[in-house]
PDB file of C-alpha atoms in Angstrom:
ATOM      1  CA  ARG A  22       0.887  10.487  20.890  1.00 43.00           C
ATOM      2  CA  ALA A  23      -1.411   8.852  23.448  1.00 44.00           C
ATOM      3  CA  SER A  24      -1.774  10.649  26.753  1.00 46.00           C
ATOM      4  CA  GLY A  25       0.353   9.387  29.603  1.00 46.00           C
ATOM      5  CA  VAL A  26       2.992   7.663  27.489  1.00 47.00           C
ATOM      6  CA  SER A  27       5.583  10.416  26.937  1.00 53.00           C
ATOM      7  CA  ASN A  28       8.133   8.985  29.348  1.00 64.00           C
ATOM      8  CA  PRO A  29       7.869   5.362  28.104  1.00 60.00           C
ATOM      9  CA  LEU A  30       8.047   6.543  24.498  1.00 63.00           C
ATOM     10  CA  ASP A  31      11.106   8.639  25.240  1.00 71.00           C
ATOM     11  CA  ARG A  32      12.827   5.671  26.868  1.00 67.00           C
ATOM     12  CA  ILE A  33      11.971   3.412  23.959  1.00 66.00           C
ATOM     13  CA  ARG A  34      13.174   5.968  21.420  1.00 69.00           C
ATOM     14  CA  HIS A  35      16.574   6.089  23.110  1.00 70.00           C
ATOM     15  CA  ARG A  36      16.794   2.296  23.009  1.00 67.00           C
ATOM     16  CA  LEU A  37      15.972   1.979  19.323  1.00 66.00           C
ATOM     17  CA  ASP A  38      19.630   2.332  18.448  1.00 68.00           C
ATOM     18  CA  SER A  39      20.294  -1.033  20.087  1.00 72.00           C
ATOM     19  CA  TRP A  40      17.300  -2.682  18.395  1.00 74.00           C
ATOM     20  CA  LEU A  41      17.851  -1.438  14.861  1.00 76.00           C
ATOM     21  CA  PHE A  42      20.819  -2.671  12.902  1.00 75.00           C
ATOM     22  CA  GLU A  43      22.001  -2.866   9.306  1.00 77.00           C
ATOM     23  CA  ASP A  44      22.419  -6.231   7.632  1.00 75.00           C
ATOM     24  CA  THR A  45      25.441  -5.402   5.466  1.00 79.00           C
ATOM     25  CA  SER A  46      25.103  -8.613   3.444  1.00 80.00           C
ATOM     26  CA  SER A  47      21.668  -7.615   2.150  1.00 76.00           C
ATOM     27  CA  GLY A  48      21.796  -3.845   2.569  1.00 75.00           C
ATOM     28  CA  ARG A  49      18.629  -3.906   4.700  1.00 76.00           C
ATOM     29  CA  PHE A  50      17.890  -2.515   8.124  1.00 74.00           C
ATOM     30  CA  MET A  51      16.423  -5.007  10.554  1.00 73.00           C
ATOM     31  CA  LEU A  52      15.005  -5.035  14.081  1.00 71.00           C
ATOM     32  CA  ASN A  53      16.480  -7.199  16.778  1.00 72.00           C
ATOM     33  CA  ARG A  54      14.058  -9.900  17.896  1.00 68.00           C
ATOM     34  CA  ALA A  55      14.333  -8.649  21.478  1.00 70.00           C
ATOM     35  CA  ILE A  56      11.962  -5.798  20.633  1.00 69.00           C
ATOM     36  CA  PHE A  57       9.074  -8.249  20.374  1.00 64.00           C
ATOM     37  CA  THR A  58       9.582  -9.657  23.882  1.00 67.00           C
ATOM     38  CA  ASP A  59      10.677  -6.496  25.643  1.00 71.00           C
ATOM     39  CA  PRO A  60       8.532  -6.187  28.808  1.00 73.00           C
ATOM     40  CA  GLU A  61       8.527  -2.392  28.827  1.00 72.00           C
ATOM     41  CA  LEU A  62       7.338  -2.207  25.237  1.00 70.00           C
ATOM     42  CA  PHE A  63       4.665  -4.818  25.935  1.00 66.00           C
ATOM     43  CA  ASP A  64       3.428  -2.831  28.921  1.00 69.00           C
ATOM     44  CA  LEU A  65       3.289   0.323  26.820  1.00 67.00           C
ATOM     45  CA  GLU A  66       1.283  -1.400  24.100  1.00 61.00           C
ATOM     46  CA  MET A  67      -1.192  -3.062  26.435  1.00 57.00           C
ATOM     47  CA  LYS A  68      -1.864  -0.073  28.682  1.00 61.00           C
ATOM     48  CA  HIS A  69      -1.559   2.888  26.361  1.00 55.00           C
ATOM     49  CA  ILE A  70      -1.839   1.831  22.719  1.00 52.00           C
ATOM     50  CA  PHE A  71      -3.973  -1.271  22.171  1.00 51.00           C
ATOM     51  CA  GLU A  72      -6.624  -0.146  24.656  1.00 50.00           C
ATOM     52  CA  ARG A  73      -6.818   3.302  23.061  1.00 49.00           C
ATOM     53  CA  ASN A  74      -5.945   2.575  19.442  1.00 47.00           C
ATOM     54  CA  TRP A  75      -8.904   2.872  17.081  1.00 40.00           C
ATOM     55  CA  VAL A  76      -8.118  -0.435  15.368  1.00 43.00           C
ATOM     56  CA  PHE A  77      -8.506  -2.429  18.577  1.00 48.00           C
ATOM     57  CA  LEU A  78     -11.007  -0.307  20.489  1.00 51.00           C
ATOM     58  CA  ALA A  79     -14.265  -2.140  21.189  1.00 58.00           C
ATOM     59  CA  GLY A  80     -17.156  -0.312  19.548  1.00 62.00           C
ATOM     60  CA  GLU A  81     -14.972   1.330  16.903  1.00 69.00           C
ATOM     61  CA  SER A  82     -13.729  -1.551  14.757  1.00 78.00           C
ATOM     62  CA  TYR A  83     -13.666  -5.328  14.820  1.00 87.00           C
ATOM     63  CA  LEU A  84     -11.086  -7.922  13.903  1.00 89.00           C
ATOM     64  CA  VAL A  85     -12.436 -10.829  11.840  1.00 93.00           C
ATOM     65  CA  LEU A  86     -10.429 -14.030  11.341  1.00 93.00           C
ATOM     66  CA  LEU A  87     -11.381 -16.309   8.467  1.00 91.00           C
ATOM     67  CA  THR A  88     -10.429 -19.890   7.723  1.00 90.00           C
ATOM     68  CA  GLY A  89     -12.672 -21.803   5.329  1.00 90.00           C
ATOM     69  CA  PRO A  90     -16.242 -21.886   6.685  1.00 93.00           C
ATOM     70  CA  LEU A  91     -15.183 -20.565  10.103  1.00 95.00           C
ATOM     71  CA  ARG A  92     -15.414 -16.781  10.355  1.00 95.00           C
ATOM     72  CA  VAL A  93     -14.982 -15.118  13.721  1.00 97.00           C
ATOM     73  CA  ALA A  94     -15.418 -11.454  14.633  1.00 96.00           C
ATOM     74  CA  HIS A  95     -14.189 -10.232  18.016  1.00 95.00           C
ATOM     75  CA  LEU A  96     -16.173  -7.964  20.304  1.00 95.00           C
ATOM     76  CA  THR A  97     -12.951  -7.096  22.131  1.00 91.00           C
ATOM     77  CA  ASP A  98      -9.388  -7.813  21.132  1.00 86.00           C
ATOM     78  CA  HIS A  99      -6.093  -6.696  22.664  1.00 78.00           C
ATOM     79  CA  ILE A 100      -7.220  -5.904  26.181  1.00 81.00           C
ATOM     80  CA  PRO A 101      -6.644  -7.844  29.415  1.00 83.00           C
ATOM     81  CA  LEU A 102      -9.232 -10.544  30.016  1.00 88.00           C
ATOM     82  CA  ARG A 103     -10.365  -9.035  33.312  1.00 88.00           C
ATOM     83  CA  ARG A 104     -11.312  -5.844  31.460  1.00 88.00           C
ATOM     84  CA  VAL A 105     -13.610  -7.775  29.121  1.00 91.00           C
ATOM     85  CA  CYS A 106     -16.079  -8.434  31.937  1.00 92.00           C
ATOM     86  CA  GLU A 107     -16.052  -4.748  32.818  1.00 90.00           C
ATOM     87  CA  ILE A 108     -16.728  -3.289  29.373  1.00 90.00           C
ATOM     88  CA  ILE A 109     -19.170  -5.661  27.656  1.00 93.00           C
ATOM     89  CA  SER A 110     -22.713  -4.319  27.676  1.00 95.00           C
ATOM     90  CA  PRO A 111     -25.982  -4.659  25.721  1.00 97.00           C
ATOM     91  CA  ASP A 112     -25.112  -1.464  23.826  1.00 95.00           C
ATOM     92  CA  LEU A 113     -21.679  -2.754  22.846  1.00 94.00           C
ATOM     93  CA  VAL A 114     -23.036  -6.109  21.684  1.00 97.00           C
ATOM     94  CA  ALA A 115     -25.890  -4.562  19.693  1.00 97.00           C
ATOM     95  CA  LEU A 116     -23.541  -2.051  18.049  1.00 95.00           C
ATOM     96  CA  ALA A 117     -21.138  -4.793  17.001  1.00 95.00           C
ATOM     97  CA  LEU A 118     -23.975  -6.850  15.525  1.00 97.00           C
ATOM     98  CA  ARG A 119     -25.220  -3.889  13.483  1.00 96.00           C
ATOM     99  CA  GLN A 120     -21.768  -3.227  12.093  1.00 94.00           C
ATOM    100  CA  ILE A 121     -21.055  -6.893  11.320  1.00 96.00           C
ATOM    101  CA  ASP A 122     -24.433  -7.287   9.631  1.00 97.00           C
ATOM    102  CA  GLY A 123     -23.899  -4.159   7.556  1.00 95.00           C
ATOM    103  CA  ALA A 124     -20.381  -5.132   6.517  1.00 94.00           C
ATOM    104  CA  MET A 125     -21.417  -8.608   5.438  1.00 95.00           C
ATOM    105  CA  ARG A 126     -24.305  -7.239   3.383  1.00 96.00           C
ATOM    106  CA  ASN A 127     -21.870  -4.893   1.640  1.00 94.00           C
ATOM    107  CA  TRP A 128     -19.661  -7.898   0.919  1.00 94.00           C
ATOM    108  CA  GLY A 129     -22.484  -9.694  -0.875  1.00 95.00           C
ATOM    109  CA  ILE A 130     -24.117 -11.813   1.831  1.00 95.00           C
ATOM    110  CA  ALA A 131     -27.800 -10.892   1.481  1.00 93.00           C
ATOM    111  CA  ARG A 132     -28.932 -12.004   4.956  1.00 95.00           C
ATOM    112  CA  PRO A 133     -26.018 -12.833   7.233  1.00 97.00           C
ATOM    113  CA  ARG A 134     -26.623 -15.483   9.866  1.00 98.00           C
ATOM    114  CA  ILE A 135     -24.763 -14.317  12.969  1.00 98.00           C
ATOM    115  CA  VAL A 136     -24.264 -16.103  16.271  1.00 98.00           C
ATOM    116  CA  VAL A 137     -22.800 -14.702  19.470  1.00 98.00           C
ATOM    117  CA  ALA A 138     -20.612 -16.855  21.688  1.00 98.00           C
ATOM    118  CA  GLY A 139     -21.206 -16.856  25.405  1.00 98.00           C
ATOM    119  CA  LEU A 140     -18.484 -15.656  27.729  1.00 97.00           C
ATOM    120  CA  ASN A 141     -18.885 -18.231  30.470  1.00 97.00           C
ATOM    121  CA  PRO A 142     -19.124 -22.046  30.342  1.00 96.00           C
ATOM    122  CA  HIS A 143     -22.391 -23.011  28.639  1.00 97.00           C
ATOM    123  CA  ALA A 144     -23.201 -19.281  28.325  1.00 97.00           C
ATOM    124  CA  MET A 145     -24.697 -19.376  31.803  1.00 95.00           C
ATOM    125  CA  GLY A 146     -22.965 -16.521  33.622  1.00 95.00           C
ATOM    126  CA  GLU A 147     -23.922 -13.059  34.751  1.00 96.00           C
ATOM    127  CA  GLU A 148     -22.357 -11.407  31.695  1.00 97.00           C
ATOM    128  CA  ASP A 149     -24.254 -13.735  29.383  1.00 97.00           C
ATOM    129  CA  ARG A 150     -27.604 -12.891  31.014  1.00 97.00           C
ATOM    130  CA  GLU A 151     -27.143  -9.180  31.636  1.00 97.00           C
ATOM    131  CA  ALA A 152     -24.948  -7.994  28.762  1.00 97.00           C
ATOM    132  CA  ILE A 153     -24.850 -10.416  25.849  1.00 98.00           C
ATOM    133  CA  ALA A 154     -28.450 -11.705  25.745  1.00 98.00           C
ATOM    134  CA  PRO A 155     -30.075  -8.237  25.896  1.00 98.00           C
ATOM    135  CA  GLY A 156     -27.739  -6.978  23.156  1.00 98.00           C
ATOM    136  CA  VAL A 157     -28.664  -9.920  20.958  1.00 98.00           C
ATOM    137  CA  ALA A 158     -32.369  -9.349  21.606  1.00 98.00           C
ATOM    138  CA  ARG A 159     -32.026  -5.704  20.679  1.00 98.00           C
ATOM    139  CA  ALA A 160     -30.308  -6.534  17.378  1.00 98.00           C
ATOM    140  CA  ARG A 161     -32.877  -9.220  16.584  1.00 98.00           C
ATOM    141  CA  ALA A 162     -35.676  -6.698  17.157  1.00 98.00           C
ATOM    142  CA  GLU A 163     -34.009  -4.518  14.511  1.00 97.00           C
ATOM    143  CA  GLY A 164     -34.267  -7.330  11.969  1.00 97.00           C
ATOM    144  CA  ILE A 165     -30.780  -8.803  12.255  1.00 98.00           C
ATOM    145  CA  ASP A 166     -30.621 -12.596  11.953  1.00 98.00           C
ATOM    146  CA  VAL A 167     -28.712 -13.381  15.131  1.00 98.00           C
ATOM    147  CA  GLU A 168     -28.756 -15.988  17.880  1.00 98.00           C
ATOM    148  CA  GLY A 169     -26.998 -16.191  21.200  1.00 94.00           C
ATOM    149  CA  PRO A 170     -25.372 -16.340  23.522  1.00 98.00           C
ATOM    150  CA  VAL A 171     -24.505 -19.913  22.539  1.00 98.00           C
ATOM    151  CA  SER A 172     -22.203 -22.110  24.590  1.00 98.00           C
ATOM    152  CA  PRO A 173     -18.640 -21.262  23.508  1.00 97.00           C
ATOM    153  CA  ASP A 174     -17.614 -24.923  23.505  1.00 96.00           C
ATOM    154  CA  ALA A 175     -20.097 -25.650  20.679  1.00 97.00           C
ATOM    155  CA  VAL A 176     -20.663 -22.461  18.705  1.00 98.00           C
ATOM    156  CA  PHE A 177     -17.533 -22.587  16.539  1.00 97.00           C
ATOM    157  CA  ARG A 178     -18.241 -26.148  15.407  1.00 97.00           C
ATOM    158  CA  GLN A 179     -21.759 -25.071  14.499  1.00 97.00           C
ATOM    159  CA  CYS A 180     -20.324 -22.365  12.252  1.00 97.00           C
ATOM    160  CA  VAL A 181     -17.960 -24.837  10.608  1.00 96.00           C
ATOM    161  CA  GLU A 182     -20.940 -27.085   9.893  1.00 96.00           C
ATOM    162  CA  GLY A 183     -22.706 -24.242   8.070  1.00 95.00           C
ATOM    163  CA  ARG A 184     -25.374 -23.272  10.600  1.00 97.00           C
ATOM    164  CA  TYR A 185     -24.056 -19.696  10.763  1.00 98.00           C
ATOM    165  CA  ASP A 186     -22.069 -17.343   8.522  1.00 97.00           C
ATOM    166  CA  ILE A 187     -20.039 -15.753  11.318  1.00 97.00           C
ATOM    167  CA  VAL A 188     -19.460 -15.988  15.063  1.00 98.00           C
ATOM    168  CA  LEU A 189     -19.056 -12.965  17.303  1.00 98.00           C
ATOM    169  CA  ALA A 190     -16.508 -14.031  19.912  1.00 97.00           C
ATOM    170  CA  ILE A 191     -16.342 -12.032  23.124  1.00 97.00           C
ATOM    171  CA  HIS A 192     -12.579 -11.816  23.575  1.00 95.00           C
ATOM    172  CA  HIS A 193      -9.295 -12.368  21.751  1.00 92.00           C
ATOM    173  CA  ASP A 194      -8.307 -15.898  22.733  1.00 94.00           C
ATOM    174  CA  GLN A 195     -11.823 -17.262  22.499  1.00 96.00           C
ATOM    175  CA  GLY A 196     -11.909 -16.548  18.771  1.00 95.00           C
ATOM    176  CA  HIS A 197      -8.239 -16.970  17.927  1.00 93.00           C
ATOM    177  CA  LEU A 198      -7.958 -20.410  19.518  1.00 94.00           C
ATOM    178  CA  ALA A 199     -10.901 -21.671  17.485  1.00 95.00           C
ATOM    179  CA  VAL A 200      -9.625 -20.333  14.158  1.00 93.00           C
ATOM    180  CA  LYS A 201      -5.997 -21.343  14.572  1.00 90.00           C
ATOM    181  CA  THR A 202      -6.932 -24.813  15.756  1.00 92.00           C
ATOM    182  CA  TRP A 203      -9.516 -25.468  13.070  1.00 91.00           C
ATOM    183  CA  GLY A 204      -7.464 -24.258  10.096  1.00 84.00           C
ATOM    184  CA  PHE A 205      -4.223 -22.373  10.578  1.00 82.00           C
ATOM    185  CA  SER A 206      -2.876 -22.587   7.030  1.00 79.00           C
ATOM    186  CA  GLY A 207      -4.875 -20.389   4.696  1.00 78.00           C
ATOM    187  CA  ASN A 208      -6.419 -18.156   7.332  1.00 84.00           C
ATOM    188  CA  CYS A 209      -6.587 -14.379   6.994  1.00 88.00           C
ATOM    189  CA  ALA A 210      -7.729 -11.341   8.960  1.00 89.00           C
ATOM    190  CA  ILE A 211     -10.034  -8.447   8.089  1.00 90.00           C
ATOM    191  CA  ILE A 212     -10.861  -5.276  10.018  1.00 87.00           C
ATOM    192  CA  ILE A 213     -14.502  -4.161   9.967  1.00 87.00           C
ATOM    193  CA  GLU A 214     -15.503  -0.491  10.169  1.00 78.00           C
ATOM    194  CA  LEU A 215     -12.554   1.078   8.422  1.00 76.00           C
ATOM    195  CA  SER A 216     -13.214   3.288   5.411  1.00 78.00           C
ATOM    196  CA  TYR A 217     -11.583   0.644   3.206  1.00 79.00           C
ATOM    197  CA  LEU A 218     -11.157  -3.128   3.168  1.00 85.00           C
ATOM    198  CA  HIS A 219      -8.145  -4.049   5.250  1.00 83.00           C
ATOM    199  CA  ALA A 220      -6.928  -7.649   4.985  1.00 83.00           C
ATOM    200  CA  THR A 221      -3.789  -9.301   6.251  1.00 83.00           C
ATOM    201  CA  VAL A 222      -2.484 -12.638   7.482  1.00 81.00           C
ATOM    202  CA  ALA A 223      -3.659 -13.928  10.851  1.00 75.00           C
ATOM    203  CA  HIS A 224      -0.250 -14.695  12.293  1.00 73.00           C
ATOM    204  CA  GLY A 225       2.974 -13.037  13.349  1.00 70.00           C
ATOM    205  CA  THR A 226       6.408 -13.034  11.752  1.00 69.00           C
ATOM    206  CA  ALA A 227       8.286 -16.349  11.673  1.00 72.00           C
ATOM    207  CA  TYR A 228      11.773 -15.043  12.382  1.00 70.00           C
ATOM    208  CA  ASP A 229      13.193 -18.530  12.721  1.00 77.00           C
ATOM    209  CA  ILE A 230      12.589 -19.207   9.009  1.00 78.00           C
ATOM    210  CA  ALA A 231      12.877 -15.668   7.615  1.00 71.00           C
ATOM    211  CA  GLY A 232      14.863 -15.596   4.374  1.00 73.00           C
ATOM    212  CA  LYS A 233      14.946 -19.385   4.006  1.00 80.00           C
ATOM    213  CA  GLY A 234      12.216 -19.659   1.375  1.00 81.00           C
ATOM    214  CA  SER A 235      10.212 -22.116   3.446  1.00 84.00           C
ATOM    215  CA  ALA A 236       7.336 -19.888   4.628  1.00 80.00           C
ATOM    216  CA  ASP A 237       3.784 -20.955   3.785  1.00 82.00           C
ATOM    217  CA  PRO A 238       2.266 -18.384   1.375  1.00 84.00           C
ATOM    218  CA  ALA A 239      -1.278 -19.720   1.769  1.00 85.00           C
ATOM    219  CA  MET A 240      -2.284 -17.037   4.263  1.00 85.00           C
ATOM    220  CA  MET A 241      -1.165 -14.162   2.054  1.00 87.00           C
ATOM    221  CA  LEU A 242      -2.919 -15.681  -0.969  1.00 88.00           C
ATOM    222  CA  SER A 243      -6.068 -16.154   1.100  1.00 87.00           C
ATOM    223  CA  ALA A 244      -6.002 -12.530   2.231  1.00 88.00           C
ATOM    224  CA  MET A 245      -5.668 -11.223  -1.329  1.00 91.00           C
ATOM    225  CA  ARG A 246      -8.350 -13.499  -2.751  1.00 91.00           C
ATOM    226  CA  THR A 247     -10.723 -12.779   0.088  1.00 91.00           C
ATOM    227  CA  VAL A 248     -10.429  -9.007  -0.031  1.00 90.00           C
ATOM    228  CA  ALA A 249     -10.827  -9.005  -3.835  1.00 92.00           C
ATOM    229  CA  SER A 250     -14.003 -11.063  -3.586  1.00 93.00           C
ATOM    230  CA  LEU A 251     -15.492  -8.994  -0.773  1.00 92.00           C
ATOM    231  CA  ALA A 252     -14.636  -5.694  -2.451  1.00 91.00           C
ATOM    232  CA  ALA A 253     -16.499  -6.879  -5.552  1.00 92.00           C
ATOM    233  CA  GLY A 254     -19.535  -7.816  -3.453  1.00 92.00           C
ATOM    234  CA  ARG A 255     -19.250 -11.497  -4.329  1.00 93.00           C
ATOM    235  CA  GLY A 256     -19.145 -12.794  -0.765  1.00 92.00           C
ATOM    236  CA  PHE A 257     -16.488 -15.100   0.577  1.00 90.00           C
ATOM    237  CA  PRO A 258     -14.424 -16.927  -2.057  1.00 85.00           C
ATOM    238  CA  GLU A 259     -15.577 -20.430  -1.109  1.00 68.00           C
ATOM    239  CA  GLU A 260     -19.181 -19.384  -1.678  1.00 47.00           C
ATOM    240  CA  ARG A 261     -18.704 -18.662  -5.375  1.00 38.00           C
TER     241      ARG A 261
END
């Protein structure tokens, strides 16, 4: 249990009875959709879980979204945008680049070509100069093939065109918007820095079509094919 969340967790536990119900026609237990838009639960997640959880904690692990030639790692993920400017640093950027480079080598990419997106328009802000650029320089001095910061309005297209193997985005929406606009169907998500390969789909649950047999399975197939290829050290599936 995360510190400081006992009272919210207790309140949520008492409300679970109204969220959980049994579908007698199928014999399954289901959650009411209201749980996913409940403001108290959202506040709990943002303040006490996502910012402290090891899966989403900057410097501990990194979410990577993949769709065809566009692969995007995220320096930060589920934290408020204003916090991004506060926590990015040369150390954080260099650490992420080391871990991304190491993971990609383990997956079968002999010399990964990495690029770091800028935070500000045209990568010309204080954070780009004082946090991102020094972190990139430090990683490059260690032998990592990395460039940046590159203007965020161009860097994702450059990856699609094959100039780079992966982009390090600075925050959640910067990377997610690019991936889900370029190729939503067939995308998948991987977490770097776990002790095992973790792959899943890069989208939420489509409750409006649940049980209708009309969901697109391309994302799940992509996740399974991708993780099998990476685990075998063969690189990304489209590179075979």
